[in-house]
């Protein structure tokens, strides 16, 4: 671990400088030698890094949406080569290459913050060994070595011996308990975030190698964090736990407001959107208009939840427009389960709850007057 961290020593100075600046602020409130001052400095470093990574996160979302647009093609490939898994994988990779998408784009935020993670590890390792590093001078080093978070020194690890822990002014029991709890919390938050993504924000109608990979990572990542976590200093555990909590909250916001088409999250979102639009008879934000616009543009390729949304608007006399707005209409095209449009009258419904197609009124023709002809009686001729 120390060898890997040394590879990112070139950003050790910037990272240590940011921590020192935050420490100078929190030190005036909580005291310069307290765990609160140093711990909150690390938390603030995480928040600053994650804010800087927001553009990368937006790029990740766009790449994920691009993957979703390929799902109809993925279905075709799966059906065509369902008995040849190798050919199926080759065709999938060919599709990714032609469309310019990358199924590993979800790993970009983790890869981007890795240098900062190892740089922080390098800084805390210097504090543990009593070595000045970056902009941390002797006085700051002495202050950091005195800092304890719930009784555990900032630079202590789960695997440290009693002599090393006692040199930092703590007991081995305190260090083991605090680090163990933080490792469990770190692994649990990672698992919950990934599980939330897989169970709520994935189109379950499409089975792809990408989905199988994500499902595998849901179990692999928490185990990896638990194994490597015993070698992380307390300060690094604070860093990683904070970034996991940030990721979890960020993921919850995306799932609620920009769900994947065909997922359970989309069903819940469209149900909420239906209630609002039918009540106010309009879309309230740019995001809602963008989602309605995307649904309208799909036409007959809409999924079950999107057809239900369009039909729900039709029942109350509303029509989704191509620009994402809604307007009142006398009648509109209602889609059946197979996507076939039929004409329905707002408010009319069949016993099953689906709009009933309107029947055209019978045409009334004027009665046809049939002339009545009376038979003529032949006139008898008188003999002359």
Short mmCIF file of C-alpha atoms in Angstrom, two decimals:
data_model
loop_
_atom_site.label_atom_id
_atom_site.label_comp_id
_atom_site.label_asym_id
_atom_site.label_seq_id
_atom_site.Cartn_x
_atom_site.Cartn_y
_atom_site.Cartn_z
CA UNK A 1 0.00 0.00 0.00
CA UNK A 2 2.84 2.40 0.82
CA UNK A 3 4.44 1.71 -2.58
CA UNK A 4 1.19 2.53 -4.43
CA UNK A 5 0.68 5.69 -2.38
CA UNK A 6 4.21 6.88 -3.19
CA UNK A 7 3.31 6.84 -6.89
CA UNK A 8 0.88 9.72 -6.24
CA UNK A 9 3.28 11.74 -4.11
CA UNK A 10 3.21 14.51 -6.73
CA UNK A 11 -0.19 15.68 -5.41
CA UNK A 12 0.69 15.14 -1.76
CA UNK A 13 1.60 18.81 -1.33
CA UNK A 14 -1.71 20.16 -2.76
CA UNK A 15 -3.74 17.71 -0.67
CA UNK A 16 -1.84 18.50 2.53
CA UNK A 17 -2.22 22.25 1.81
CA UNK A 18 -6.01 21.93 1.50
CA UNK A 19 -6.20 19.96 4.76
CA UNK A 20 -4.08 22.58 6.57
CA UNK A 21 -6.32 25.43 5.33
CA UNK A 22 -9.45 23.71 6.58
CA UNK A 23 -7.67 22.85 9.85
CA UNK A 24 -6.80 26.48 10.45
CA UNK A 25 -10.54 27.30 10.30
CA UNK A 26 -11.86 24.38 12.38
CA UNK A 27 -8.98 24.70 14.86
CA UNK A 28 -10.29 28.11 15.94
CA UNK A 29 -13.65 26.53 16.78
CA UNK A 30 -12.79 23.11 18.25
CA UNK A 31 -9.12 23.58 19.17
CA UNK A 32 -6.10 22.83 16.92
CA UNK A 33 -5.20 19.49 18.53
CA UNK A 34 -8.70 17.94 18.55
CA UNK A 35 -9.98 15.11 16.40
CA UNK A 36 -12.92 17.28 15.38
CA UNK A 37 -10.64 19.86 13.77
CA UNK A 38 -8.59 17.30 11.83
CA UNK A 39 -11.53 14.98 11.11
CA UNK A 40 -13.72 17.77 9.71
CA UNK A 41 -10.75 18.94 7.63
CA UNK A 42 -10.68 15.52 5.94
CA UNK A 43 -14.48 15.57 5.48
CA UNK A 44 -14.24 19.03 3.90
CA UNK A 45 -11.50 17.76 1.58
CA UNK A 46 -13.89 15.01 0.40
CA UNK A 47 -16.71 17.48 -0.21
CA UNK A 48 -14.40 19.76 -2.17
CA UNK A 49 -13.16 16.88 -4.33
CA UNK A 50 -16.68 15.58 -4.99
CA UNK A 51 -17.90 19.03 -5.99
CA UNK A 52 -15.05 19.24 -8.51
CA UNK A 53 -16.06 15.80 -9.83
CA UNK A 54 -19.69 16.80 -10.52
CA UNK A 55 -18.98 17.46 -14.25
CA UNK A 56 -17.49 13.98 -14.47
CA UNK A 57 -20.55 12.58 -12.73
CA UNK A 58 -22.80 14.31 -15.28
CA UNK A 59 -20.72 12.76 -18.06
CA UNK A 60 -21.16 9.39 -16.37
CA UNK A 61 -24.95 9.84 -16.34
CA UNK A 62 -24.95 10.74 -20.05
CA UNK A 63 -22.87 7.70 -20.87
CA UNK A 64 -25.26 5.54 -18.86
CA UNK A 65 -28.24 6.98 -20.74
CA UNK A 66 -26.44 6.28 -24.02
CA UNK A 67 -26.12 2.67 -22.93
CA UNK A 68 -29.85 2.60 -22.28
CA UNK A 69 -30.67 3.75 -25.81
CA UNK A 70 -28.84 0.67 -27.08
CA UNK A 71 -31.07 -1.71 -25.15
CA UNK A 72 -33.41 -2.49 -28.11
CA UNK A 73 -30.35 -3.47 -30.16
CA UNK A 74 -29.04 -5.50 -27.24
CA UNK A 75 -32.31 -7.42 -27.11
CA UNK A 76 -32.01 -8.27 -30.78
CA UNK A 77 -28.45 -9.51 -30.33
CA UNK A 78 -29.48 -11.64 -27.34
CA UNK A 79 -32.33 -13.22 -29.27
CA UNK A 80 -30.23 -13.78 -32.39
CA UNK A 81 -27.27 -15.38 -30.62
CA UNK A 82 -28.97 -16.83 -27.53
CA UNK A 83 -27.25 -20.18 -28.10
CA UNK A 84 -23.80 -18.70 -28.80
CA UNK A 85 -22.56 -16.71 -25.79
CA UNK A 86 -19.17 -15.94 -27.32
CA UNK A 87 -20.69 -14.51 -30.50
CA UNK A 88 -23.19 -12.61 -28.37
CA UNK A 89 -20.35 -10.95 -26.40
CA UNK A 90 -18.48 -10.11 -29.63
CA UNK A 91 -21.55 -8.46 -31.13
CA UNK A 92 -22.15 -6.52 -27.90
CA UNK A 93 -18.59 -5.15 -27.94
CA UNK A 94 -18.99 -4.26 -31.61
CA UNK A 95 -22.18 -2.37 -30.79
CA UNK A 96 -20.41 -0.46 -27.98
CA UNK A 97 -17.60 0.49 -30.35
CA UNK A 98 -19.90 1.66 -33.15
CA UNK A 99 -22.02 3.78 -30.80
CA UNK A 100 -19.05 5.21 -28.90
CA UNK A 101 -20.28 4.03 -25.50
CA UNK A 102 -18.27 2.48 -22.71
CA UNK A 103 -19.87 0.03 -20.26
CA UNK A 104 -17.13 0.80 -17.72
CA UNK A 105 -18.00 4.50 -17.57
CA UNK A 106 -19.59 4.03 -14.14
CA UNK A 107 -16.10 3.54 -12.69
CA UNK A 108 -14.88 6.99 -13.78
CA UNK A 109 -15.60 8.84 -10.49
CA UNK A 110 -13.76 6.17 -8.49
CA UNK A 111 -10.76 6.27 -10.82
CA UNK A 112 -10.69 10.08 -10.79
CA UNK A 113 -10.51 10.36 -6.99
CA UNK A 114 -8.02 7.53 -6.55
CA UNK A 115 -4.96 9.84 -6.73
CA UNK A 116 -6.40 11.99 -3.92
CA UNK A 117 -7.14 8.89 -1.87
CA UNK A 118 -3.56 7.61 -2.11
CA UNK A 119 -2.15 11.10 -1.55
CA UNK A 120 -4.14 11.36 1.70
CA UNK A 121 -2.89 7.90 2.67
CA UNK A 122 0.67 9.12 2.04
CA UNK A 123 0.08 12.19 4.27
CA UNK A 124 -1.41 10.15 7.14
CA UNK A 125 1.33 7.57 6.88
CA UNK A 126 3.87 10.38 7.33
CA UNK A 127 1.96 11.54 10.42
CA UNK A 128 2.00 7.99 11.82
CA UNK A 129 5.75 7.66 11.32
CA UNK A 130 6.45 11.16 12.65
CA UNK A 131 7.71 12.55 9.33
CA UNK A 132 6.89 15.99 7.95
CA UNK A 133 5.26 15.77 4.54
CA UNK A 134 3.95 18.32 2.10
CA UNK A 135 3.15 21.57 3.90
CA UNK A 136 2.74 19.83 7.26
CA UNK A 137 5.62 21.13 9.40
CA UNK A 138 6.78 20.00 12.83
CA UNK A 139 4.13 21.92 14.79
CA UNK A 140 1.28 20.64 12.60
CA UNK A 141 2.74 17.15 12.78
CA UNK A 142 2.71 17.24 16.60
CA UNK A 143 -0.88 18.53 16.55
CA UNK A 144 -2.04 15.81 14.15
CA UNK A 145 -0.43 13.06 16.26
CA UNK A 146 -2.39 14.28 19.28
CA UNK A 147 -5.72 14.22 17.41
CA UNK A 148 -8.05 11.35 18.30
CA UNK A 149 -11.38 10.40 16.69
CA UNK A 150 -13.53 8.62 19.30
CA UNK A 151 -10.36 7.60 21.09
CA UNK A 152 -8.47 6.36 18.01
CA UNK A 153 -5.49 8.38 16.70
CA UNK A 154 -5.87 9.87 13.23
CA UNK A 155 -2.95 7.85 11.85
CA UNK A 156 -3.62 4.53 13.63
CA UNK A 157 -4.56 1.33 11.73
CA UNK A 158 -6.41 -1.83 12.73
CA UNK A 159 -3.26 -3.89 12.17
CA UNK A 160 -0.99 -1.68 14.30
CA UNK A 161 0.67 -3.25 17.33
CA UNK A 162 0.17 -2.12 20.89
CA UNK A 163 3.55 -0.37 21.08
CA UNK A 164 2.82 1.79 18.03
CA UNK A 165 -0.67 2.64 19.24
CA UNK A 166 0.59 3.53 22.73
CA UNK A 167 3.17 5.83 21.12
CA UNK A 168 0.24 7.75 19.62
CA UNK A 169 -1.42 8.05 23.04
CA UNK A 170 -4.20 5.46 22.68
CA UNK A 171 -5.09 1.90 23.61
CA UNK A 172 -5.19 -1.03 21.20
CA UNK A 173 -8.82 -1.81 22.16
CA UNK A 174 -10.02 1.69 21.25
CA UNK A 175 -8.25 1.55 17.89
CA UNK A 176 -9.60 -1.91 17.02
CA UNK A 177 -13.19 -1.05 17.98
CA UNK A 178 -13.28 2.30 16.16
CA UNK A 179 -11.60 1.01 12.99
CA UNK A 180 -13.78 -2.12 12.91
CA UNK A 181 -16.99 -0.07 13.15
CA UNK A 182 -15.81 2.32 10.45
CA UNK A 183 -14.81 -0.56 8.14
CA UNK A 184 -18.24 -2.16 8.56
CA UNK A 185 -19.98 1.16 7.89
CA UNK A 186 -17.78 1.80 4.85
CA UNK A 187 -18.51 -1.64 3.36
CA UNK A 188 -22.23 -1.46 4.17
CA UNK A 189 -22.64 1.96 2.54
CA UNK A 190 -20.85 0.71 -0.57
CA UNK A 191 -23.09 -2.37 -0.77
CA UNK A 192 -26.30 -0.36 -0.21
CA UNK A 193 -25.40 2.14 -2.92
CA UNK A 194 -24.69 -0.58 -5.47
CA UNK A 195 -27.75 -2.62 -4.47
CA UNK A 196 -29.96 0.46 -4.75
CA UNK A 197 -28.68 0.93 -8.29
CA UNK A 198 -29.26 -2.70 -9.28
CA UNK A 199 -32.71 -3.17 -7.73
CA UNK A 200 -34.34 0.19 -8.47
CA UNK A 201 -32.58 1.81 -11.42
CA UNK A 202 -31.98 -1.01 -13.92
CA UNK A 203 -34.17 -2.10 -16.82
CA UNK A 204 -34.79 -5.72 -15.87
CA UNK A 205 -36.13 -6.60 -19.34
CA UNK A 206 -32.61 -6.56 -20.77
CA UNK A 207 -29.86 -8.92 -19.62
CA UNK A 208 -26.42 -7.71 -20.68
CA UNK A 209 -22.82 -8.51 -19.69
CA UNK A 210 -22.71 -5.00 -18.24
CA UNK A 211 -25.54 -5.82 -15.82
CA UNK A 212 -23.89 -9.07 -14.79
CA UNK A 213 -20.68 -7.15 -14.16
CA UNK A 214 -22.48 -4.59 -12.00
CA UNK A 215 -24.15 -7.35 -10.01
CA UNK A 216 -20.78 -8.95 -9.39
CA UNK A 217 -19.26 -5.63 -8.28
CA UNK A 218 -22.12 -5.22 -5.80
CA UNK A 219 -20.61 -8.06 -3.77
CA UNK A 220 -16.93 -7.69 -4.71
CA UNK A 221 -16.43 -4.03 -3.74
CA UNK A 222 -17.65 -4.32 -0.12
CA UNK A 223 -15.45 -7.38 0.42
CA UNK A 224 -12.46 -5.54 -1.05
CA UNK A 225 -13.05 -2.53 1.20
CA UNK A 226 -13.32 -4.79 4.23
CA UNK A 227 -10.04 -6.57 3.39
CA UNK A 228 -8.05 -3.46 2.53
CA UNK A 229 -9.74 -1.39 5.25
CA UNK A 230 -7.74 -3.02 8.02
CA UNK A 231 -4.63 -1.42 6.49
CA UNK A 232 -6.17 2.05 6.23
CA UNK A 233 -5.40 4.73 8.85
CA UNK A 234 -8.40 6.16 10.70
CA UNK A 235 -8.14 9.37 8.69
CA UNK A 236 -8.39 7.42 5.41
CA UNK A 237 -11.41 5.52 6.75
CA UNK A 238 -13.04 8.90 7.52
CA UNK A 239 -12.27 9.98 3.95
CA UNK A 240 -13.69 6.85 2.32
CA UNK A 241 -16.77 6.66 4.56
CA UNK A 242 -17.58 10.29 3.74
CA UNK A 243 -17.23 9.76 -0.01
CA UNK A 244 -19.45 6.65 0.21
CA UNK A 245 -22.17 8.62 1.99
CA UNK A 246 -21.88 11.37 -0.65
CA UNK A 247 -22.20 8.79 -3.43
CA UNK A 248 -25.20 7.19 -1.76
CA UNK A 249 -27.03 10.52 -1.47
CA UNK A 250 -26.10 11.51 -5.00
CA UNK A 251 -27.35 8.17 -6.31
CA UNK A 252 -30.65 8.51 -4.43
CA UNK A 253 -31.20 11.94 -6.01
CA UNK A 254 -30.55 10.60 -9.53
CA UNK A 255 -32.78 7.55 -9.03
CA UNK A 256 -35.63 9.74 -7.80
CA UNK A 257 -35.39 12.51 -10.42
CA UNK A 258 -33.77 10.92 -13.48
CA UNK A 259 -34.49 7.17 -13.39
CA UNK A 260 -33.51 4.59 -15.97
CA UNK A 261 -36.28 3.82 -18.50
CA UNK A 262 -37.96 0.51 -17.76
CA UNK A 263 -36.83 0.41 -14.13
CA UNK A 264 -38.85 0.34 -10.92
CA UNK A 265 -37.61 3.84 -10.20
CA UNK A 266 -39.13 5.08 -13.47
CA UNK A 267 -42.47 3.48 -12.59
CA UNK A 268 -42.48 5.32 -9.24
CA UNK A 269 -41.34 8.59 -10.86
CA UNK A 270 -44.00 8.50 -13.61
CA UNK A 271 -46.66 7.75 -11.01
CA UNK A 272 -45.67 10.89 -9.10
CA UNK A 273 -45.46 12.88 -12.33
CA UNK A 274 -48.92 11.69 -13.40
CA UNK A 275 -50.49 12.93 -10.14
CA UNK A 276 -48.85 16.33 -10.49
CA UNK A 277 -49.58 16.85 -14.18
CA UNK A 278 -53.20 15.73 -13.93
CA UNK A 279 -53.71 18.04 -10.96
CA UNK A 280 -51.97 21.15 -12.33
CA UNK A 281 -52.42 20.32 -16.04
CA UNK A 282 -48.82 21.27 -16.80
CA UNK A 283 -45.21 20.17 -16.34
CA UNK A 284 -43.45 22.16 -13.64
CA UNK A 285 -39.74 22.03 -14.51
CA UNK A 286 -37.26 21.64 -17.34
CA UNK A 287 -36.39 18.14 -16.15
CA UNK A 288 -40.01 17.00 -16.30
CA UNK A 289 -40.43 18.49 -19.78
CA UNK A 290 -37.29 16.69 -20.92
CA UNK A 291 -38.62 13.34 -19.68
CA UNK A 292 -42.07 13.86 -21.23
CA UNK A 293 -40.41 14.94 -24.49
CA UNK A 294 -38.30 11.76 -24.52
CA UNK A 295 -41.38 9.61 -23.88
CA UNK A 296 -43.34 11.26 -26.70
CA UNK A 297 -40.45 10.88 -29.16
CA UNK A 298 -40.30 7.10 -28.57
CA UNK A 299 -43.66 6.52 -30.21
CA UNK A 300 -44.50 2.82 -30.32
CA UNK A 301 -41.17 1.94 -28.64
CA UNK A 302 -42.44 3.12 -25.25
CA UNK A 303 -42.22 0.68 -22.38
CA UNK A 304 -45.08 -0.41 -20.15
CA UNK A 305 -44.68 2.43 -17.63
CA UNK A 306 -44.45 5.11 -20.32
CA UNK A 307 -47.61 3.85 -22.07
CA UNK A 308 -49.42 3.87 -18.74
CA UNK A 309 -48.32 7.50 -18.21
CA UNK A 310 -49.58 8.59 -21.64
CA UNK A 311 -52.88 6.74 -21.13
CA UNK A 312 -53.37 8.30 -17.69
CA UNK A 313 -53.10 11.76 -19.22
CA UNK A 314 -55.57 10.79 -21.93
CA UNK A 315 -58.17 9.70 -19.37
CA UNK A 316 -58.37 13.26 -18.01
CA UNK A 317 -58.30 14.93 -21.42
CA UNK A 318 -54.61 15.86 -21.58
CA UNK A 319 -52.21 15.24 -24.45
CA UNK A 320 -48.41 15.11 -24.09
CA UNK A 321 -46.78 17.37 -26.66
CA UNK A 322 -43.54 16.89 -28.61
CA UNK A 323 -41.87 19.76 -26.69
CA UNK A 324 -42.55 18.12 -23.32
CA UNK A 325 -45.56 20.21 -22.34
CA UNK A 326 -49.14 18.98 -21.97
CA UNK A 327 -52.29 20.42 -23.47
CA UNK A 328 -56.00 19.78 -23.28
CA UNK A 329 -57.53 17.75 -26.06
CA UNK A 330 -60.93 16.36 -26.98
CA UNK A 331 -59.53 12.94 -27.76
CA UNK A 332 -56.09 11.40 -28.11
CA UNK A 333 -54.31 8.27 -29.15
CA UNK A 334 -54.31 5.68 -26.39
CA UNK A 335 -51.85 2.83 -26.56
CA UNK A 336 -52.74 -0.75 -25.77
CA UNK A 337 -50.27 -3.13 -24.15
CA UNK A 338 -48.69 -3.96 -27.49
CA UNK A 339 -48.21 -0.29 -28.34
CA UNK A 340 -51.06 -0.10 -30.88
CA UNK A 341 -52.70 3.32 -30.78
CA UNK A 342 -56.51 3.55 -30.61
CA UNK A 343 -58.78 6.56 -30.34
CA UNK A 344 -60.33 7.09 -26.94
CA UNK A 345 -62.72 9.59 -25.42
CA UNK A 346 -61.46 11.19 -22.19
CA UNK A 347 -63.20 9.75 -19.16
CA UNK A 348 -64.49 6.65 -20.89
CA UNK A 349 -63.06 3.42 -19.61
CA UNK A 350 -63.59 -0.24 -20.01
CA UNK A 351 -64.33 -2.59 -17.08
CA UNK A 352 -60.62 -3.37 -16.86
CA UNK A 353 -59.78 0.29 -16.23
CA UNK A 354 -58.33 1.01 -19.67
CA UNK A 355 -59.80 3.76 -21.81
CA UNK A 356 -62.52 2.42 -24.06
CA UNK A 357 -62.17 3.28 -27.72
CA UNK A 358 -64.83 5.74 -28.78
CA UNK A 359 -67.39 4.52 -31.20
CA UNK A 360 -68.32 6.72 -34.13
CA UNK A 361 -71.99 7.80 -34.00
CA UNK A 362 -74.11 6.11 -36.62
CA UNK A 363 -74.68 8.29 -39.63
CA UNK A 364 -78.23 9.38 -40.05
CA UNK A 365 -79.39 9.49 -43.63
CA UNK A 366 -82.56 11.25 -44.64
CA UNK A 367 -85.37 8.83 -45.35
CA UNK A 368 -85.63 7.92 -48.97
CA UNK A 369 -89.00 8.73 -50.45
CA UNK A 370 -90.22 5.91 -52.60
CA UNK A 371 -92.83 7.05 -55.09
CA UNK A 372 -95.97 4.98 -54.96
CA UNK A 373 -97.37 4.13 -58.35
CA UNK A 374 -100.91 3.05 -58.68
CA UNK A 375 -101.81 0.50 -61.30
CA UNK A 376 -103.80 1.94 -64.15
CA UNK A 377 -107.04 0.28 -65.07
CA UNK A 378 -107.27 -0.33 -68.75
CA UNK A 379 -110.05 1.72 -70.34
CA UNK A 380 -112.62 -0.42 -72.09
CA UNK A 381 -113.54 0.64 -75.55
CA UNK A 382 -117.12 0.93 -76.59
CA UNK A 383 -118.01 -0.75 -79.77
CA UNK A 384 -119.08 1.63 -82.42
#
